[in-house]
mmCIF file of C-alpha atoms and ligand atoms in Angstrom:
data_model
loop_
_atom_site.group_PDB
_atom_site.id
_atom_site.type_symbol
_atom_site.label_atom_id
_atom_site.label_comp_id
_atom_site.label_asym_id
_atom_site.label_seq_id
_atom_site.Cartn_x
_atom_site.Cartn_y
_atom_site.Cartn_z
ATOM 1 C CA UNK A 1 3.940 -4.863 30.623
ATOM 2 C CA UNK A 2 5.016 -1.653 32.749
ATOM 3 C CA UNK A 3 2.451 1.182 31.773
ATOM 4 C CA UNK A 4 4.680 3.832 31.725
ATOM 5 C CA UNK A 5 6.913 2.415 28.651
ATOM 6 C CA UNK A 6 4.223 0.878 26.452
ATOM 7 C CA UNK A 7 4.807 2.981 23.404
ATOM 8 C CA UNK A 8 1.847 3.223 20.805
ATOM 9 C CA UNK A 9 2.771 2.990 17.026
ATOM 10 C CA UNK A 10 0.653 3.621 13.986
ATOM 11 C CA UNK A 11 1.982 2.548 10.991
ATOM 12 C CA UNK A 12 1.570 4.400 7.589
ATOM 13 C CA UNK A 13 1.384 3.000 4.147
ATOM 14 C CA UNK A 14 0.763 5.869 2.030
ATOM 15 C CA UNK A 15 -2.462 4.025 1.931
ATOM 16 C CA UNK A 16 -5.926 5.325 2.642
ATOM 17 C CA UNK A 17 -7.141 3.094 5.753
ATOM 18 C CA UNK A 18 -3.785 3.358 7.633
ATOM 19 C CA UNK A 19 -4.007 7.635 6.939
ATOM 20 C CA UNK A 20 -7.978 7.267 7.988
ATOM 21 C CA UNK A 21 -6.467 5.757 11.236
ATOM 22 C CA UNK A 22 -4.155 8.361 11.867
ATOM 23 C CA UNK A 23 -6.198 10.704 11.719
ATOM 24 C CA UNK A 24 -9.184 8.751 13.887
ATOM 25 C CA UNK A 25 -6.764 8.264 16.345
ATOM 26 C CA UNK A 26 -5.779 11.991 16.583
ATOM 27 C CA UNK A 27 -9.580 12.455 16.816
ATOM 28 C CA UNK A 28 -10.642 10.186 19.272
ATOM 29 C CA UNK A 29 -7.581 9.306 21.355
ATOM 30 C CA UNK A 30 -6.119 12.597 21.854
ATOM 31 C CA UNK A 31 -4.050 12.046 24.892
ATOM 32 C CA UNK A 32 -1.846 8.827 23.622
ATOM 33 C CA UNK A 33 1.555 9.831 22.605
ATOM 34 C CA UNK A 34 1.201 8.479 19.088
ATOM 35 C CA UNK A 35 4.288 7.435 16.394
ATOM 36 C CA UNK A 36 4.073 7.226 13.269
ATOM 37 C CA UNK A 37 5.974 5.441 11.246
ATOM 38 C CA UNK A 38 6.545 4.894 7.282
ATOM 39 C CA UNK A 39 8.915 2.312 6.056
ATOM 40 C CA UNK A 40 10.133 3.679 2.699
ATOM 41 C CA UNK A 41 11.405 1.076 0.369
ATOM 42 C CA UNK A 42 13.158 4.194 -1.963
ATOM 43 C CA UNK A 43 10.137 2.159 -4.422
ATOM 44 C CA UNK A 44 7.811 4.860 -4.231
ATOM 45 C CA UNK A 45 5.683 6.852 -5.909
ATOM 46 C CA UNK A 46 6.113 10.273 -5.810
ATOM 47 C CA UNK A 47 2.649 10.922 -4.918
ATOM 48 C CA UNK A 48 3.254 8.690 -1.622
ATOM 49 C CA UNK A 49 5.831 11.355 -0.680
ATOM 50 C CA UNK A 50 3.163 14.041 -1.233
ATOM 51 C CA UNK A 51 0.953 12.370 0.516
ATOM 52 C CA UNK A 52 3.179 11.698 3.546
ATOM 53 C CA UNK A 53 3.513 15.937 3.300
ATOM 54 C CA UNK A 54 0.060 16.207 3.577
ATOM 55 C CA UNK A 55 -0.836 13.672 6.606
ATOM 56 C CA UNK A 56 1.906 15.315 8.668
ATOM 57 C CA UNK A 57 0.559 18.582 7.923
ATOM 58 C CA UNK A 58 -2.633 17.699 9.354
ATOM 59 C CA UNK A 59 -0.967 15.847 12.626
ATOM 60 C CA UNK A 60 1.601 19.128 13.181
ATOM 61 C CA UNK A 61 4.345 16.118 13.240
ATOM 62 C CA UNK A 62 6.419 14.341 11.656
ATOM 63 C CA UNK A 63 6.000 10.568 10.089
ATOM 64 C CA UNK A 64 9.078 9.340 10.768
ATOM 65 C CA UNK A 65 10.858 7.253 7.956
ATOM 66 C CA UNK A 66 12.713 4.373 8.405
ATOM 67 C CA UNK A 67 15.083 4.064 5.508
ATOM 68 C CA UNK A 68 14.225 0.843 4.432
ATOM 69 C CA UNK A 69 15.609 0.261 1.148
ATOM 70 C CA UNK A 70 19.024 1.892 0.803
ATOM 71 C CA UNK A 71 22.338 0.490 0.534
ATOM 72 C CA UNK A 72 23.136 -3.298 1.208
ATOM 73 C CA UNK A 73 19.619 -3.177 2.742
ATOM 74 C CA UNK A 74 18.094 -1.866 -0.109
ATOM 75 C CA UNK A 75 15.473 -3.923 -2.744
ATOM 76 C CA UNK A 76 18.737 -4.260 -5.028
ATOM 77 C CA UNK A 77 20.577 -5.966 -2.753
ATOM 78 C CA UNK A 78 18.244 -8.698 -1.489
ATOM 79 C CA UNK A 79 17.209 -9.363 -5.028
ATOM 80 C CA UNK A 80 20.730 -10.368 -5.605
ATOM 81 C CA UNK A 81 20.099 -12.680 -2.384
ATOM 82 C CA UNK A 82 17.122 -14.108 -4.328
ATOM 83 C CA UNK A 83 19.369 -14.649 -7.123
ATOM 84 C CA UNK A 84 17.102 -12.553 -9.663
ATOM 85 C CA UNK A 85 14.022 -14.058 -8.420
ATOM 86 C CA UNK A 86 11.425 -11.153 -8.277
ATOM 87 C CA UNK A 87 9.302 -10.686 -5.366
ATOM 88 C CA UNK A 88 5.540 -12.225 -5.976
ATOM 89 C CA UNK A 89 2.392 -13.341 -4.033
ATOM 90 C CA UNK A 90 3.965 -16.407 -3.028
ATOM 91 C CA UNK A 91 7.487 -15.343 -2.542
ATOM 92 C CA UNK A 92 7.035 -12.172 -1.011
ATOM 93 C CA UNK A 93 10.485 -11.728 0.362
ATOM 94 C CA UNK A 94 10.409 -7.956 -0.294
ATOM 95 C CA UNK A 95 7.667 -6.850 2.613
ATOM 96 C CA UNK A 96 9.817 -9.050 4.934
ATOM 97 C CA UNK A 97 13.134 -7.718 3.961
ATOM 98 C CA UNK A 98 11.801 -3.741 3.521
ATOM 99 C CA UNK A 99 9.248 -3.737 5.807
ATOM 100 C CA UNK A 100 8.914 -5.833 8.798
ATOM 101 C CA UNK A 101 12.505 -6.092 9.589
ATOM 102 C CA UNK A 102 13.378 -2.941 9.592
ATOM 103 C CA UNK A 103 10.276 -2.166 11.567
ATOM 104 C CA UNK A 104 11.176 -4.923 13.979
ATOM 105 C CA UNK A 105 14.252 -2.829 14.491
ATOM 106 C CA UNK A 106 12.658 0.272 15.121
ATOM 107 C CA UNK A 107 10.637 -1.415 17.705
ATOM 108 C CA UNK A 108 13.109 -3.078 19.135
ATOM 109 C CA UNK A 109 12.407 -4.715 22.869
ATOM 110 C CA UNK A 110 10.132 -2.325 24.062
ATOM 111 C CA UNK A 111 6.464 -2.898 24.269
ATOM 112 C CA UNK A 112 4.482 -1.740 21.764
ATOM 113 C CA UNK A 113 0.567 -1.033 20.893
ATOM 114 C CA UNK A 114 0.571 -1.431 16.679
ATOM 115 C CA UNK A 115 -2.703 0.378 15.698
ATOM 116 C CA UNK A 116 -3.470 -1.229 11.999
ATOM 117 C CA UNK A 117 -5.959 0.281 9.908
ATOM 118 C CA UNK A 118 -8.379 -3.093 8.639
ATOM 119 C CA UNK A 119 -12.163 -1.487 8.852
ATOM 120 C CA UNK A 120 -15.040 -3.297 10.206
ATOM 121 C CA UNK A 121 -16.005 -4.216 6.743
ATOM 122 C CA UNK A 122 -12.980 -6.072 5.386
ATOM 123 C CA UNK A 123 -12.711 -10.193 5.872
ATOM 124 C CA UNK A 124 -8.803 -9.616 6.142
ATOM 125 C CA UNK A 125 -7.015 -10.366 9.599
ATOM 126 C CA UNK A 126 -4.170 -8.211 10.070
ATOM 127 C CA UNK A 127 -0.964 -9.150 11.954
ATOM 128 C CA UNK A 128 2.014 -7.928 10.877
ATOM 129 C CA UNK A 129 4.780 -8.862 13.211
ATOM 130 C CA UNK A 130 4.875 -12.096 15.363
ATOM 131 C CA UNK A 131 6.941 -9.875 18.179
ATOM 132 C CA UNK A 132 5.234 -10.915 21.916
ATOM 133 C CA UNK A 133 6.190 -7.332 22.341
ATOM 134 C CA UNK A 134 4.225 -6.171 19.358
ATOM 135 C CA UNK A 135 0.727 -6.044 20.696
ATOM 136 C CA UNK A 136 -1.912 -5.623 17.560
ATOM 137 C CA UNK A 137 -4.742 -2.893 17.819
ATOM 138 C CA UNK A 138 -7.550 -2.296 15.457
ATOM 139 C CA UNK A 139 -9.436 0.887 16.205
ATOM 140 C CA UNK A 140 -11.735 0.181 12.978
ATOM 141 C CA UNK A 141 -12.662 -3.353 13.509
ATOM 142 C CA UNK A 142 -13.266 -2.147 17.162
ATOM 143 C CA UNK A 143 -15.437 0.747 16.461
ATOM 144 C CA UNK A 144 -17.457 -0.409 13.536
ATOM 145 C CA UNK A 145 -15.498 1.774 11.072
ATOM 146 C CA UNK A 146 -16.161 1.096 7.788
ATOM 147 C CA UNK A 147 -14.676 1.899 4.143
ATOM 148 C CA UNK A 148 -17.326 4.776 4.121
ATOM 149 C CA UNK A 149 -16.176 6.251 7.453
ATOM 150 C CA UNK A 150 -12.532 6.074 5.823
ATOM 151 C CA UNK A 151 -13.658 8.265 2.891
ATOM 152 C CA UNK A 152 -15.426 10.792 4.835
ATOM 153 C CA UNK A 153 -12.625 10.395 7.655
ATOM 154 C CA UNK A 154 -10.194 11.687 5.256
ATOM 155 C CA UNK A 155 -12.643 13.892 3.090
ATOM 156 C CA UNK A 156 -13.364 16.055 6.638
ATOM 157 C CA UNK A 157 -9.911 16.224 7.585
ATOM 158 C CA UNK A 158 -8.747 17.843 4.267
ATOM 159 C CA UNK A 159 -6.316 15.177 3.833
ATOM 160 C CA UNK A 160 -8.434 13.275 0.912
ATOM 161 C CA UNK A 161 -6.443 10.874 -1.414
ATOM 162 C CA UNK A 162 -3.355 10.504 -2.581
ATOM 163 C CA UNK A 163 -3.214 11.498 -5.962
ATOM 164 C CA UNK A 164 -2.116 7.959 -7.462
ATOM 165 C CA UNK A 165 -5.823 7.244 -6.494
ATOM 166 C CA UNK A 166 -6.663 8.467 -9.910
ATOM 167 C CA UNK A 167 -5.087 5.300 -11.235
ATOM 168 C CA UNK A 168 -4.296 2.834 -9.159
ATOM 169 C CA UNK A 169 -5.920 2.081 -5.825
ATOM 170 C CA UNK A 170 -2.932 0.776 -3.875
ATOM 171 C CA UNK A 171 0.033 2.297 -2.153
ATOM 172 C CA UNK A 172 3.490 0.690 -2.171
ATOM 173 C CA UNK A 173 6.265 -0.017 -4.871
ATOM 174 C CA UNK A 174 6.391 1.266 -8.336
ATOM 175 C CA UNK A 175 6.693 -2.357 -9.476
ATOM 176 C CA UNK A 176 4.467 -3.883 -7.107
ATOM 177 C CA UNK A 177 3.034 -7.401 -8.605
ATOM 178 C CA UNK A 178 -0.081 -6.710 -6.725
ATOM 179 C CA UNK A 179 -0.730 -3.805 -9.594
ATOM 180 C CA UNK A 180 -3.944 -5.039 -11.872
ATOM 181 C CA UNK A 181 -3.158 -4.858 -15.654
ATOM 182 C CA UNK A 182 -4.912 -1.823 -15.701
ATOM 183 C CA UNK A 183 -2.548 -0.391 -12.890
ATOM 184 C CA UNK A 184 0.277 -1.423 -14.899
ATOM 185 C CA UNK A 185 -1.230 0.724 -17.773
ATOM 186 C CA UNK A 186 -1.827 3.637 -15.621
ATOM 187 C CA UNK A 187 2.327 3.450 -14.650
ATOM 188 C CA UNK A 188 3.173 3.521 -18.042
ATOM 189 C CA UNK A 189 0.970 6.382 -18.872
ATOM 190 C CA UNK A 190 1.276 8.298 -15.578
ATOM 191 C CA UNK A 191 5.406 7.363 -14.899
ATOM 192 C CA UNK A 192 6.835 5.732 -18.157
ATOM 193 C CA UNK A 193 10.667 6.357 -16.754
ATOM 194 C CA UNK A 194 9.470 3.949 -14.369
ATOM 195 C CA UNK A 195 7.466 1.498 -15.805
ATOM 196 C CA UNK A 196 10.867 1.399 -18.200
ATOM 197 C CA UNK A 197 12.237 1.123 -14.612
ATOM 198 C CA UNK A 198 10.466 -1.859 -13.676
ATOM 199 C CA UNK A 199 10.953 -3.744 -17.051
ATOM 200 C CA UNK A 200 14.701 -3.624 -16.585
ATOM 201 C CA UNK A 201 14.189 -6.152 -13.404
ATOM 202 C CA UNK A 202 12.797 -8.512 -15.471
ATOM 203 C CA UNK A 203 14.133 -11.778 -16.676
ATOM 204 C CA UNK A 204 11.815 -13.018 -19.211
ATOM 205 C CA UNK A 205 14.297 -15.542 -20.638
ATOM 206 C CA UNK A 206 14.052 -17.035 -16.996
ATOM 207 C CA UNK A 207 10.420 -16.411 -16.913
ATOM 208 C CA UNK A 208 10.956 -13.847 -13.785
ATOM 209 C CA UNK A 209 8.155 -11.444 -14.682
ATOM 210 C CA UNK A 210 6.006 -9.199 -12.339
ATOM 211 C CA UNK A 211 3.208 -9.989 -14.148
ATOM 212 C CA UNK A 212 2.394 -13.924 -14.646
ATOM 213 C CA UNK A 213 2.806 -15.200 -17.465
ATOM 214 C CA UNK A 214 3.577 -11.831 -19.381
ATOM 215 C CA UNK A 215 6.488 -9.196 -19.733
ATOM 216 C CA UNK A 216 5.941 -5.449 -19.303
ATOM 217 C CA UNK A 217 7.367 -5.082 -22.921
ATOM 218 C CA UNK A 218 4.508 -6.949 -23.942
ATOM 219 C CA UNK A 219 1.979 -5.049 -21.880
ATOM 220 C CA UNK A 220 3.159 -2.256 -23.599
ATOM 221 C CA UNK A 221 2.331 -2.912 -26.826
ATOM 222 C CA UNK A 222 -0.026 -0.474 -27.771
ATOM 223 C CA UNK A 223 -2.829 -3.301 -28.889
ATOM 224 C CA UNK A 224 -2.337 -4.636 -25.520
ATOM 225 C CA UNK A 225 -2.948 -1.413 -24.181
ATOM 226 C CA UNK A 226 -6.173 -0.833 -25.689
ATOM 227 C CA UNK A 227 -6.865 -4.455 -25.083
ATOM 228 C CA UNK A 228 -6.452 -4.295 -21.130
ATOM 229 C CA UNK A 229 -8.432 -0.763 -21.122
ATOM 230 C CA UNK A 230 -10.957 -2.047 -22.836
ATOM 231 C CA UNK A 231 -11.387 -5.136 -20.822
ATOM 232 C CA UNK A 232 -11.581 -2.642 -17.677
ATOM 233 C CA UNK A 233 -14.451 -0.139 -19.193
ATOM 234 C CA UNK A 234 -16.477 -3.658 -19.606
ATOM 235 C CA UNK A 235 -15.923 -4.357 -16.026
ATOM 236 C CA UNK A 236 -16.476 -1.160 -14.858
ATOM 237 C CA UNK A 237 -19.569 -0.798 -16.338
ATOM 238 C CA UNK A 238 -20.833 -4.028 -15.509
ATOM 239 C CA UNK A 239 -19.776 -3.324 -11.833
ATOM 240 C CA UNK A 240 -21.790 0.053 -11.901
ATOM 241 C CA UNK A 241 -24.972 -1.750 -13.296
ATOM 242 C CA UNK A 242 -24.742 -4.050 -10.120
ATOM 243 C CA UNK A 243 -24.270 -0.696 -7.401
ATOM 244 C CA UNK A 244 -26.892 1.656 -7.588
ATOM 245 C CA UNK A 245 -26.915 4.317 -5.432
ATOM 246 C CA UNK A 246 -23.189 5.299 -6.171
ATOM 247 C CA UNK A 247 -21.498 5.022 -2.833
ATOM 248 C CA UNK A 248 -19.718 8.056 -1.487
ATOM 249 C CA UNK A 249 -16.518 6.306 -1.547
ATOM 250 C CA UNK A 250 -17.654 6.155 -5.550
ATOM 251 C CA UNK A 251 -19.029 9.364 -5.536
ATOM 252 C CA UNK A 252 -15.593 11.282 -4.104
ATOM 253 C CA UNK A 253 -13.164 9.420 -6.106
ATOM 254 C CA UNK A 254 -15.162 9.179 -9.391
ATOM 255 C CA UNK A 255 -12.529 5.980 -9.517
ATOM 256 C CA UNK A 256 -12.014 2.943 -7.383
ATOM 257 C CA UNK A 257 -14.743 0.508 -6.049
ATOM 258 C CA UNK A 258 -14.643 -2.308 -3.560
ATOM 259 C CA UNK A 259 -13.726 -4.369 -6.885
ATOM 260 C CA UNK A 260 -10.718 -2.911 -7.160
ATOM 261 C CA UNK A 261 -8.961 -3.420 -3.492
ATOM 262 C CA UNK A 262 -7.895 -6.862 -4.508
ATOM 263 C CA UNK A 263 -6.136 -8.083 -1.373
ATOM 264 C CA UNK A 264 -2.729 -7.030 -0.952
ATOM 265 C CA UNK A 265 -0.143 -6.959 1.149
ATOM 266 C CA UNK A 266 -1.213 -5.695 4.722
ATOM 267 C CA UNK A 267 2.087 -3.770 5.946
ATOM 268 C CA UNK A 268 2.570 -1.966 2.432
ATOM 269 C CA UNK A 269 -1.080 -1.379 0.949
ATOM 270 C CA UNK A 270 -3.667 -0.305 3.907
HETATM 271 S S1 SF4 B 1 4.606 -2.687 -2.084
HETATM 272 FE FE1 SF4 B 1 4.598 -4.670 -3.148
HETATM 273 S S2 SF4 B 1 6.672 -4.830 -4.023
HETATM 274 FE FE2 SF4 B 1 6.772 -3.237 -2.425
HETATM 275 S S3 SF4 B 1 7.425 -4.264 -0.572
HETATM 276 FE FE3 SF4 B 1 5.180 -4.261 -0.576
HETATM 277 S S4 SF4 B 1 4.511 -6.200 -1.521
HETATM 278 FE FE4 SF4 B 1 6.706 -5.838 -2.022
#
């Protein structure tokens, strides 16, 4: 691999590790000529878009977006491929389709460093393209960086949170299936245009869901509603019975816990 045209690629999420690495890498790699990328499925929240605002105010440049769910390439189209089928843990055509490929093409032939944001403290391996030319880095696992150092990482940099951190604790689609009940709650409370949004994919006579096992329309109901909320004040408090001292992670978001980072999907949710 010639030196001279290695590029080095960080790839954002609208996630909190994968902004924590940006900004690490600003820190303590200042000479690299760093890109950074965000593969926007037209999905998103509008507080990803914020976000995005916010970590390339802090960098002075820009993420750049790769378009990756417009037109015949867009989430629309390939569910029409799929015949219907929604996109779920086991089928999860959609971070293949409107992530990785189009990333892939980005990348193209040239060699590449892909910094990935998994901390020290997560069990999770990370690879996220199986290019030979794609060469995976991981600054955290590397340096001992854990979820901790991410929080404070972003606290000192002014960056902080995106706002959807209030409610849900991962970044991605609207109608991601990853989303906890409770998540699902908060995007009908929070976005109900697109919680209606997300119903309309579904197929409940054909049992295509995003939920298993249960339609949004019946999530909805409002004695579901109270139901799922709660079933997550009884886990919450249960969970904060088990974690004395509050962590600062805990302490700065008033929200989220280690609990609540059920794995996801690595390219969309880091
Ligand atoms: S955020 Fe979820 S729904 Fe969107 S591409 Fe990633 S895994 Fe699929």
């Amino acid at each position: 691999m010639s030196q001279s045209k290695v590029r080095h690629v960080c790839l954002i999420s609208g996630g909190k590790d994968s902004t924590a690495l940006a900004v690490y890498l600003r820190q303590t790699r200042p000479g690299l000529e760093m890109e950074y990328v965000f593969c926007d499925t037209h999905k998103e929240l509008d507080e990803t878009y914020e976000y995005l605002a916010r970590i390339e105010g802090f960098l002075g440049k820009e993420v750049i977006r790769l378009s990756a769910g417009l037109g015949e390439r867009g989430f629309d189209h390939h569910l029409d491929m799929f015949r219907g089928y929604l996109p779920s843990p086991s089928m999860r055509w959609c971070t293949r389709k409107l992530k990785i490929e189009p990333f892939e093409r980005y990348i193209g032939d040239d060699p590449v460093y892909l910094y990935v944001g998994i901390r020290a403290d997560e069990n999770r391996e990370g690879y996220i393209s199986t290019k030979p030319n794609i060469i995976p880095v991981f600054p955290f696992k590397d340096d001992g960086v854990v979820k901790e150092d991410v929080f404070r990482i972003l606290e000192e940099s002014g960056i902080g949170l995106p706002k959807y951190y209030e409610w849900r604790s991962r970044s991605g689609c609207y109608f991601c299936f990853y989303q906890r009940k409770i998540e699902w709650v908060g995007l009908l409370e929070r976005h109900p245009d697109l919680f209606e949004k997300a119903k309309a994919y579904e197929k409940v006579e054909q049992g295509y869901t995003w939920v298993q096992g249960e339609s949004l329309e019946e999530l909805s109901r409002p004695e579901r509603v109270a139901q799922i909320k709660a079933e997550e004040a009884k886990r919450r408090e249960r969970a904060e019975k088990r974690r004395r001292p509050r962590t600062l992670a805990e302490a700065f978001t008033g929200s989220y816990s280690d609990e609540d980072e059920v794995q996801g999907c690595l390219v969309c949710q880091l």
